[in-house]
Structure formats: structure tokens, C-alpha cells
Short mmCIF file of C-alpha atoms in Angstrom, two decimals:
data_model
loop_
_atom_site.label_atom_id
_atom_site.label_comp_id
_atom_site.label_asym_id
_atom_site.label_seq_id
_atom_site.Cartn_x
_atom_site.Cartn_y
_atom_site.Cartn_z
CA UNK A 1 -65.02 -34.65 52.91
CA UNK A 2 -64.63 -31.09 51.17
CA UNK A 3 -63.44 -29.92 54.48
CA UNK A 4 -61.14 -32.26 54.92
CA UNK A 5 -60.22 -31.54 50.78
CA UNK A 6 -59.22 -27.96 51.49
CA UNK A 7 -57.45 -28.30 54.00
CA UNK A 8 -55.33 -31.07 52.36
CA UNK A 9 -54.97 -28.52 49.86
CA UNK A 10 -54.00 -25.59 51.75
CA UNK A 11 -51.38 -27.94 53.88
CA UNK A 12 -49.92 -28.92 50.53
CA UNK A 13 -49.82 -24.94 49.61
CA UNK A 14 -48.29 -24.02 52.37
CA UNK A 15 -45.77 -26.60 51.69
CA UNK A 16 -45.34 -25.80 48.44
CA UNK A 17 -44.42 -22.02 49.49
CA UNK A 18 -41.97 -23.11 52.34
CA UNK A 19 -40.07 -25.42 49.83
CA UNK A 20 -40.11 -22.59 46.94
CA UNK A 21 -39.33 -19.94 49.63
CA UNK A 22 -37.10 -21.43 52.10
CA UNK A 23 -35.78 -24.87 51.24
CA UNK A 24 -32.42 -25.13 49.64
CA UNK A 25 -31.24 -26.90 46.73
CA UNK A 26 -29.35 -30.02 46.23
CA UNK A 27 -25.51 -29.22 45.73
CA UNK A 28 -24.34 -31.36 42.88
CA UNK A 29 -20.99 -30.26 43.82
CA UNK A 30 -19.75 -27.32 46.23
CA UNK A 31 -20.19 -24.15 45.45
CA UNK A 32 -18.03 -21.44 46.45
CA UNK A 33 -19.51 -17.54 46.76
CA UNK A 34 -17.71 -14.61 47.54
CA UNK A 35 -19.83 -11.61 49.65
CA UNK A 36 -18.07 -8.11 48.76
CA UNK A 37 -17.69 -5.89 51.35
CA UNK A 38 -20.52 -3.39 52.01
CA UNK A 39 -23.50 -5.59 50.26
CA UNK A 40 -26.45 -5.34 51.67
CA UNK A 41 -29.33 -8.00 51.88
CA UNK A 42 -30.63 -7.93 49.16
CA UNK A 43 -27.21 -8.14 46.83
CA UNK A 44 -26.02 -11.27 49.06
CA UNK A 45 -29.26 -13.00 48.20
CA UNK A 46 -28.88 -12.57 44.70
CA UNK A 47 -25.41 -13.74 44.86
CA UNK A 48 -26.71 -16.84 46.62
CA UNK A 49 -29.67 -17.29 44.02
CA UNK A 50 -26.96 -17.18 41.07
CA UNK A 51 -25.39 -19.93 42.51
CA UNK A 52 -28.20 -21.85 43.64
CA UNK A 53 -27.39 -21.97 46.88
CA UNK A 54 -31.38 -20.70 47.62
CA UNK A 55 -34.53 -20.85 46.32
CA UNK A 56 -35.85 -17.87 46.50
CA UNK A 57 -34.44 -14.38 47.46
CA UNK A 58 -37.92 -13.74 49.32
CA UNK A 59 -37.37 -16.04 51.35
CA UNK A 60 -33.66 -15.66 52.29
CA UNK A 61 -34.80 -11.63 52.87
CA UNK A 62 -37.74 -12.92 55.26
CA UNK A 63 -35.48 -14.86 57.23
CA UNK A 64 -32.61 -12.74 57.73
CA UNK A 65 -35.08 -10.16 59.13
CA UNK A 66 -36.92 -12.75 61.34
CA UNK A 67 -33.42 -13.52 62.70
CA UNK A 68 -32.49 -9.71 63.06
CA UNK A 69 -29.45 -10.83 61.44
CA UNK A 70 -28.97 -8.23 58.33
CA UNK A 71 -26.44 -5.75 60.01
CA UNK A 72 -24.18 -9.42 60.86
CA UNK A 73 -24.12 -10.59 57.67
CA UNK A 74 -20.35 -10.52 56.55
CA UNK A 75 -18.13 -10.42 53.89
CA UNK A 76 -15.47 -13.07 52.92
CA UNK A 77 -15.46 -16.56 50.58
CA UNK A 78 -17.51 -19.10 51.54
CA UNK A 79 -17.59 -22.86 50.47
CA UNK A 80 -21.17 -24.55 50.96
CA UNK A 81 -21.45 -28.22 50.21
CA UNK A 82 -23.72 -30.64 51.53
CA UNK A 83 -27.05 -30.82 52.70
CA UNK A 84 -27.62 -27.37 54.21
CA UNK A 85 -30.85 -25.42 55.51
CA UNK A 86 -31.76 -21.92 54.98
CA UNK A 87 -30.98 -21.14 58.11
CA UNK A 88 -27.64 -22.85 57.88
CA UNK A 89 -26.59 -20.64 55.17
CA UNK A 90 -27.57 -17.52 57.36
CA UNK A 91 -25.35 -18.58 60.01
CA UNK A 92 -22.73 -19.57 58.51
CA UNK A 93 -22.77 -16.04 57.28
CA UNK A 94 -23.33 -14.22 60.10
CA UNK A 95 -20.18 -16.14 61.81
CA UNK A 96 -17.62 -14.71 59.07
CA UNK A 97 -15.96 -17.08 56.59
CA UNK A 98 -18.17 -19.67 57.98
CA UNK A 99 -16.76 -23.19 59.13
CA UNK A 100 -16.08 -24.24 55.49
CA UNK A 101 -13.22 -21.70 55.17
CA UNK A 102 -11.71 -21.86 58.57
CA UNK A 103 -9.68 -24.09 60.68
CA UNK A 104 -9.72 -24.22 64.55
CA UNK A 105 -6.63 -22.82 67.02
CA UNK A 106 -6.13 -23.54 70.44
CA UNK A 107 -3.48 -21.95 72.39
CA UNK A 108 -2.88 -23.37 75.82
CA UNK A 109 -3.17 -21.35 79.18
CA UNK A 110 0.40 -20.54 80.52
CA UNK A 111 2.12 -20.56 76.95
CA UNK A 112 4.49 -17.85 76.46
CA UNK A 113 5.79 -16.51 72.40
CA UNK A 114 8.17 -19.36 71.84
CA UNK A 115 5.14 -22.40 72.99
CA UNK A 116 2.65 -20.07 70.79
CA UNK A 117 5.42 -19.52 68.03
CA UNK A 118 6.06 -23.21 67.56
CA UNK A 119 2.72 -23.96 67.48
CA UNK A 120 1.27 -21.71 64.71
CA UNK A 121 4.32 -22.64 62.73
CA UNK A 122 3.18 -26.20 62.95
CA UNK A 123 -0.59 -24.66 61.98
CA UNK A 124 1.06 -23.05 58.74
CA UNK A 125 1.13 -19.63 60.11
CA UNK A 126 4.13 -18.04 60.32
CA UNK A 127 7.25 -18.34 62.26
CA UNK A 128 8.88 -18.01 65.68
CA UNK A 129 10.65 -15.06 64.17
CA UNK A 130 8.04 -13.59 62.89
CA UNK A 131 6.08 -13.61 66.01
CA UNK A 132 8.59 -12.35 67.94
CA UNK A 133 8.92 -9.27 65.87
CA UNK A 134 5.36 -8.91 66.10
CA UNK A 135 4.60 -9.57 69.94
CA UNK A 136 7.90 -9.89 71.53
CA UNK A 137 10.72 -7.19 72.37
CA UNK A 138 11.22 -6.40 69.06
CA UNK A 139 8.49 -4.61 68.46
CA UNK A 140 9.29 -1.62 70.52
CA UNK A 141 11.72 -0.98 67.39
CA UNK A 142 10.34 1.52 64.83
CA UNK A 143 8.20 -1.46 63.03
CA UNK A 144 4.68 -0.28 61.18
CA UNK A 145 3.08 -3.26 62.13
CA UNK A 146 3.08 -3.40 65.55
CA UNK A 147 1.48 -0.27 65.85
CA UNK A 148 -2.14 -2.01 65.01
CA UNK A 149 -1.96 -2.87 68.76
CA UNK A 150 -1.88 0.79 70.10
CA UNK A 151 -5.54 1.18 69.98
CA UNK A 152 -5.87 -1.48 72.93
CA UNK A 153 -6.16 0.23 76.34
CA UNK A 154 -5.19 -2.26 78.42
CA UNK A 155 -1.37 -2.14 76.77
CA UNK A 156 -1.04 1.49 77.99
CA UNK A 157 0.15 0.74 81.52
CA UNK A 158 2.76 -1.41 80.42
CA UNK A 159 6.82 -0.50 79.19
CA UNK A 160 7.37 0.66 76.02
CA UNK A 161 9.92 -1.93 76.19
CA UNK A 162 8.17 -4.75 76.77
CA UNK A 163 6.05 -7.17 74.08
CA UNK A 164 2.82 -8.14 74.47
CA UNK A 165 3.62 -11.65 76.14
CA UNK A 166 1.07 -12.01 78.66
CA UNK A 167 -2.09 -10.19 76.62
CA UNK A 168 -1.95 -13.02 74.15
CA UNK A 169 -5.21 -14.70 75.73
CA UNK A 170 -4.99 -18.18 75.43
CA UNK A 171 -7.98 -19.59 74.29
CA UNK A 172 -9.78 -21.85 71.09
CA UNK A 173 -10.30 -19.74 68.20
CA UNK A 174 -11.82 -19.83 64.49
CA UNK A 175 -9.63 -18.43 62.29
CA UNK A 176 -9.59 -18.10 57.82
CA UNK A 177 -7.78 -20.94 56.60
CA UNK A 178 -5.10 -17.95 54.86
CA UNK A 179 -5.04 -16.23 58.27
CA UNK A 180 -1.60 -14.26 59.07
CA UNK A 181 0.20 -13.70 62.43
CA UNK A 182 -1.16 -10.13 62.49
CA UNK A 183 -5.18 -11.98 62.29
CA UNK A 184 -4.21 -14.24 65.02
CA UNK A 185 -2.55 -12.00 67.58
CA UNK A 186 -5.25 -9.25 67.03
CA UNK A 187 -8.15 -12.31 67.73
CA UNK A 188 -5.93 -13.04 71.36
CA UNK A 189 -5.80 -9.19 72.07
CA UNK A 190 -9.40 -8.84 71.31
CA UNK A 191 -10.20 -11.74 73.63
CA UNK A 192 -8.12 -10.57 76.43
CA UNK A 193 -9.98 -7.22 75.96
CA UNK A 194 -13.16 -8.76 76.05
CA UNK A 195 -12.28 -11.34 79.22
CA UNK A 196 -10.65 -7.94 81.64
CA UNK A 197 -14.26 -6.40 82.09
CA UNK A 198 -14.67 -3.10 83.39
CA UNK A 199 -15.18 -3.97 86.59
CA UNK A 200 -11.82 -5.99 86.73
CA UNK A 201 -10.25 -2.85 85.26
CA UNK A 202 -11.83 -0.30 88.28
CA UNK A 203 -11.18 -2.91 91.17
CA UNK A 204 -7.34 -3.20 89.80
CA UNK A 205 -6.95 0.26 89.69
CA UNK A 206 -9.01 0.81 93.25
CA UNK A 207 -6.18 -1.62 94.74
CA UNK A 208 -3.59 0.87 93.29
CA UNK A 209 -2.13 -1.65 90.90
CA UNK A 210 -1.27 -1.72 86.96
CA UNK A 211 -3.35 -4.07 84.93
CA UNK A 212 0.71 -4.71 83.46
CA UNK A 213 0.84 -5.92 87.50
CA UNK A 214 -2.02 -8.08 87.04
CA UNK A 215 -0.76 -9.99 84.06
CA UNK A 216 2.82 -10.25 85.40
CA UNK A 217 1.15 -12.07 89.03
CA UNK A 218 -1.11 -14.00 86.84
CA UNK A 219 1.27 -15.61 84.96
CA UNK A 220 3.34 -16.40 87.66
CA UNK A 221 0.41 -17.91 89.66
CA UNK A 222 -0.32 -19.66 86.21
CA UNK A 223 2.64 -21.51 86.08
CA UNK A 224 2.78 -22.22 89.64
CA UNK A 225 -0.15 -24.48 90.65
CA UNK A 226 -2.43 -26.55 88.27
CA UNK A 227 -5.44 -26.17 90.62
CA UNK A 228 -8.53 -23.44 90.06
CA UNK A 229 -9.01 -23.58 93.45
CA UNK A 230 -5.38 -22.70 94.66
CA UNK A 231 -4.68 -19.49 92.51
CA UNK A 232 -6.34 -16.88 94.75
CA UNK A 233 -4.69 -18.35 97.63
CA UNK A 234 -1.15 -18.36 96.04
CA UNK A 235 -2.13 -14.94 94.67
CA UNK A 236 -2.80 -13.39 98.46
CA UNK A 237 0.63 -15.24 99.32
CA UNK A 238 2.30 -13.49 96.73
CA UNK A 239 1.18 -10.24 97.05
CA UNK A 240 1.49 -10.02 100.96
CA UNK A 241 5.35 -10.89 99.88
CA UNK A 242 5.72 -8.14 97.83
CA UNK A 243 3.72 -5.64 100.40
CA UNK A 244 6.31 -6.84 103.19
CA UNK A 245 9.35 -6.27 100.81
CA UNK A 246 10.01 -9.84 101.20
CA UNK A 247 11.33 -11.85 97.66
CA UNK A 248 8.76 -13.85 95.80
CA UNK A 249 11.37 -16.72 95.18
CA UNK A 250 9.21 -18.44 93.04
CA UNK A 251 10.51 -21.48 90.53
CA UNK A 252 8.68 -20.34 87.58
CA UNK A 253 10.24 -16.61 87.24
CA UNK A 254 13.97 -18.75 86.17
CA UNK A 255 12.41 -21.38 84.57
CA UNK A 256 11.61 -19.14 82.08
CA UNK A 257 15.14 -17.88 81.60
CA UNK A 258 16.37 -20.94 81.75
CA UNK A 259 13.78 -22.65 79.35
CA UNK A 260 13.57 -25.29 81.65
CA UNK A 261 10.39 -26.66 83.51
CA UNK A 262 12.18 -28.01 86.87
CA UNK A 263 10.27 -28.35 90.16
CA UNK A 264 12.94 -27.72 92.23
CA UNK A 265 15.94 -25.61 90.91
CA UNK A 266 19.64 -26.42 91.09
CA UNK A 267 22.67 -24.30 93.34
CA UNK A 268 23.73 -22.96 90.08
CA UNK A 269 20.22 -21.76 88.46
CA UNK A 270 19.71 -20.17 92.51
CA UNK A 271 22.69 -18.19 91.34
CA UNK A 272 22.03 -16.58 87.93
CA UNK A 273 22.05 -13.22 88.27
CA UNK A 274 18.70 -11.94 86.46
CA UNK A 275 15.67 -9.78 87.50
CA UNK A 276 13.58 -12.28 86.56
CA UNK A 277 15.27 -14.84 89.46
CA UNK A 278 12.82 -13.76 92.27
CA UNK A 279 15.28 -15.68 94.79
CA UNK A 280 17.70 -12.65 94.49
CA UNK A 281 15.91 -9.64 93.34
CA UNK A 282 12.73 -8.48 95.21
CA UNK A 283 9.36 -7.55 92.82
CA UNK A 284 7.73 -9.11 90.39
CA UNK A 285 9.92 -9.75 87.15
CA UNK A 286 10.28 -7.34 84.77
CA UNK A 287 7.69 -8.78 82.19
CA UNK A 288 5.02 -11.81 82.29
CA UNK A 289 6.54 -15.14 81.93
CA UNK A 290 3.51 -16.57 79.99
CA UNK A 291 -0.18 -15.82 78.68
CA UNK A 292 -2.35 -16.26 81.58
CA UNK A 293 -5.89 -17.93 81.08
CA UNK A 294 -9.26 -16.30 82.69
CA UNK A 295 -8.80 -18.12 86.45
CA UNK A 296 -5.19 -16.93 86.91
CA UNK A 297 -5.99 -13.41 86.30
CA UNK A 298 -8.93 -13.51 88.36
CA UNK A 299 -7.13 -14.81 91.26
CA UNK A 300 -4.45 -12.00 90.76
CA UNK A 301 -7.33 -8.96 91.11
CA UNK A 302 -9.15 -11.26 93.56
CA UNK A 303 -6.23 -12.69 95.66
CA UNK A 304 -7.50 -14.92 98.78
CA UNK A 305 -6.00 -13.48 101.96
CA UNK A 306 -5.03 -16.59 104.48
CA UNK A 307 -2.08 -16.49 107.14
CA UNK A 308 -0.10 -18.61 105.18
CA UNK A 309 3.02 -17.35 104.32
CA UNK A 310 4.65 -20.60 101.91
CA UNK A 311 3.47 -23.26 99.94
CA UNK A 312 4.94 -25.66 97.68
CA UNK A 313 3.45 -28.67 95.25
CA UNK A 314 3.87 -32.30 96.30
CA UNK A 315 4.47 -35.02 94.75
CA UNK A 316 1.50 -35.98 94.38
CA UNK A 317 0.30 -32.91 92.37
CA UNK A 318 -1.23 -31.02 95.17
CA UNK A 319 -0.22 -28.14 97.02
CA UNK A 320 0.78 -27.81 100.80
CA UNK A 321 0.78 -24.48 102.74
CA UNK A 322 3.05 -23.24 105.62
CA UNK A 323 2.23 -20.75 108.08
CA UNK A 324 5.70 -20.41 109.04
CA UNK A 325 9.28 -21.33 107.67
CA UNK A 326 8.92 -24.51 110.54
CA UNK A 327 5.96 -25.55 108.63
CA UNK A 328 7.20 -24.61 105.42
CA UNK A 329 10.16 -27.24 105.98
CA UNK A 330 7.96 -29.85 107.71
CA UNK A 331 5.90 -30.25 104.17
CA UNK A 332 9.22 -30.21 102.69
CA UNK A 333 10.24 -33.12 104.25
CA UNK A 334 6.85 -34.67 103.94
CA UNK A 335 5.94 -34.13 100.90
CA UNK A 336 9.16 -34.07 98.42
CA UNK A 337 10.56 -36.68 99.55
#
């Protein structure tokens, strides 16, 4: 019986400590912090302890080292309400402005500005305008705060003339409730950084291309075929057109003058005269035509080399190849009509 007494005792100890050390207390009502910039462990925990968010600073300390997580701690304003653990608390830090102060963004693969503008306008951030001054044309002009975006490597290759429509990865992100254009656009660049590994990088420049070639084929395979598993194929088709001199005439390239999203252009759109209508100029067009996602620029730096020389999609959503022009009008005739 006195065995079984202490250790009913030391259970209930031990208890006792975990609760005092690591348990948190009831919120009444939410309570909002604020972690300065530059504190350190030990100042966030008494920040937490003055507004009861923890039960003891000990504790919070012990964990944060456990979890290796005291250089990821990070500043911002934080709302906490509910019932939350210990732990909770530390990662909700260690994410930045944690979930309570953030809403969610996703931005479609194969969006260009003008999808991405309209959409963040609808979020409450910004306006088409304003984007387009920050990540269009535009800001080739003499503006201060497009030059945040020099510092990204991958935007050396490309005109000084051109935006940075095609680099805007498309993707769901986490952003600060109050988050401006300039947040948003640097989260996409960061992304796209962070998605073109080094690798990518060396085996684009070992096939003597740009990475600005990369994104411009990407977005064009992008737009072209739904399918994962029909990019690198369209890709090699592509490229072998350009490496024969032969015209891309792809749809998408004057779909994007034109705005519209047509599967099969008109006499009249055959005729505009524009660099980007890849009927009547040879090359790729003169800048991306939308943000590619991970797949299409994959199957740009890893193109699939086939015979085919054509292909087109089908009705019925899927996509026909043609060794020949013969072949390339038989699935014409089969498959458009």
C-alpha cells in the first residue's frame, strides 16, 4: 500500500508540475500580444506571462529549446483565443503572424497580372493599377519600389523592359491580414526562387538557354494543354520548332493579346500583326504570357523528345499528336469536328 501511496503521489507531482509548467490558461476572451522585433526568449515569454497566455516562463523556455525553435521565433501581432496548448502557442509563433492574423491566397497556375490583379483586388489588396506598376511594364520606369526585386537572380537574364509576369509563382500562400502588393509579390518571387533549384538553373544554362527562355516556353506550354503528362512532350515539340526555324503558331501567344481564350482563332486574329502572334513571327514571344506553375517549367528544362511534329486538343479535352502535316489534318478532322 505505501508503494502504491508514493507513487500516487509522485504521478500527481508530476502532474502538478506539467500543468504549472506547461499547460495554458483558459482565455476568458482573446488576447492579443505584440512580439517586438529582436526579443529574445526570454522577453517573449514574459510578454506571454503578462497576458496569461502561459503558465510559467520555465516552461515556455524548456520547450522552445526542446523544439530548437528559439532562433524562429518571430515578431508581429498575434491574436490567441481558444483552447490552445503550449505547443500551439510556439508554433503559431514560429510560423509568423500565426493563423489568427492572416488570411489564405491562392493564385492559379497560368494567371497572368490582370487574372492576379483582379483577384487581390477582390482580396482587399490593392489594384490592377497598382500591380501593374509594380510587376508589369511599368516598372522599368525610374520607380523606387520596384527595385526591391533586383536582389533576385533569376530576373537578371531577362529585358530591362520587361515585368516580372511569369516569376509571379502561382501557388497558396499565408499572408498578414494588412498585407500590401509589395508583401505579396515578394512571397511569389521568393517561391519561384525557391521552386527553380540549382540544378534546374545549371541544366538550363548547360542547354544554352535563358532561365527568361524557360519561363516564356513554360507559360506557353501552360496554357496549352491541361494534362501533367503532356507538357514535356509539347515542350520537345516546341523547342525542335524553334531549333528548325520553323514558327511556333501556337493559340495561346494571341490569346493573350487579344484577351480572349478561343480554341481555334479566327482569319482576322491569324492576321494581327504582333510579335506575340507566333503564326507570323518566328521565336518565342517577346515576354511570358502567364505565371507558370512547377510542372510547366519542368517540362520546359526537361522537354520530352518524340517524332511528333503537331498536336492539337480535342474535343474531348485530350490531346492528339501528328507526325506529319497528313496526320496533323487527319486528327483535325477527327477530332474537332
Amino acid at each position: 500500500m505505501k508503494s502504491l501511496f508514493k507513487f500516487a503521489l509522485i504521478a500527481g507531482l508530476g502532474y502538478g508540475i506539467y500543468v504549472v509548467m506547461f499547460g495554458t490558461p483558459d482565455l476568458k476572451a482573446p488576447a492579443q500580444v505584440e512580439i517586438p522585433k529582436g526579443a529574445g526568449v526570454s522577453q517573449i515569454a514574459d510578454t506571454l506571462k503578462a497576458a496569461d497566455l502561459i503558465r510559467s516562463k520555465f516552461g515556455f523556455e524548456t520547450l522552445v529549446w526542446l523544439k530548437r525553435a528559439s532562433t524562429k521565433l518571430q515578431a508581429g501581432e498575434y491574436k490567441f483565443e481558444g483552447d490552445l496548448s503550449l505547443s500551439d502557442i510556439v508554433k503559431v509563433l514560429t510560423r509568423g503572424l500565426g493563423a489568427f492574423n492572416e488570411k489564405e491566397l491562392t493564385i492559379v497556375e497560368g494567371w497572368g497580372i490582370d487574372d492576379i490583379g483582379t483577384y487581390l483586388k477582390a482580396q482587399g489588396i490593392g489594384t490592377k493599377g497598382e500591380l501593374f506598376q509594380l510587376a508589369g511594364k511599368e516598372c522599368k520606369i525610374q520607380n523606387e519600389k520596384c527595385k526591391i526585386w533586383e536582389g533576385f537572380d533569376f530576373l537578371k537574364d531577362k529585358p530591362a523592359e520587361v515585368g516580372i509576369e511569369g516569376y509571379m509563382f502561382p501557388d497558396t500562400y499565408r499572408v498578414a491580414k494588412d498585407a500590401k502588393l509589395e508583401d505579396v509579390i515578394q512571397k511569389m518571387l521568393e517561391n519561384f526562387d525557391a521552386k527553380l533549384t540549382p540544378e534546374m538553373r545549371a541544366d538550363i544554362t548547360l542547354q544554352g538557354k535563358t532561365i527568361f527562355d524557360v519561363v516564356r516556353m513554360a507559360s506557353i506550354v501552360e496554357k496549352e494543354v491541361p494534362h501533367e503528362e503532356d507538357r514535356p512532350v509539347i515542350a520537345g515539340i516546341l523547342w525542335k520548332r524553334l531549333d528548325v526555324g520553323m514558327a511556333l503558331q501556337v493559340d495561346s501567344t494571341l490569346n493573350y493579346v487579344t484577351g480572349g481564350k478561343n480554341a481555334a482563332l479566327t482569319n482576322d486574329e491569324l492576321k494581327i500583326d504582333s510579335k506575340y502572334n507566333t503564326y507570323k513571327y518566328r521565336g518565342l514571344p517577346p515576354t511570358p504570357i502567364g505565371n507558370p506553375g512547377l510542372s510547366a517549367l519542368r517540362a520546359a528544362i526537361y522537354p520530352k523528345h518524340t517524332a511528333y511534329w503537331y498536336f492539337l486538343s480535342g474535343k474531348d479535352g485530350k490531346t492528339y499528336y501528328g507526325k506529319t502535316l497528313d496526320e496533323h489534318n487527319e486528327n483535325k478532322a477527327r477530332y474537332l469536328r
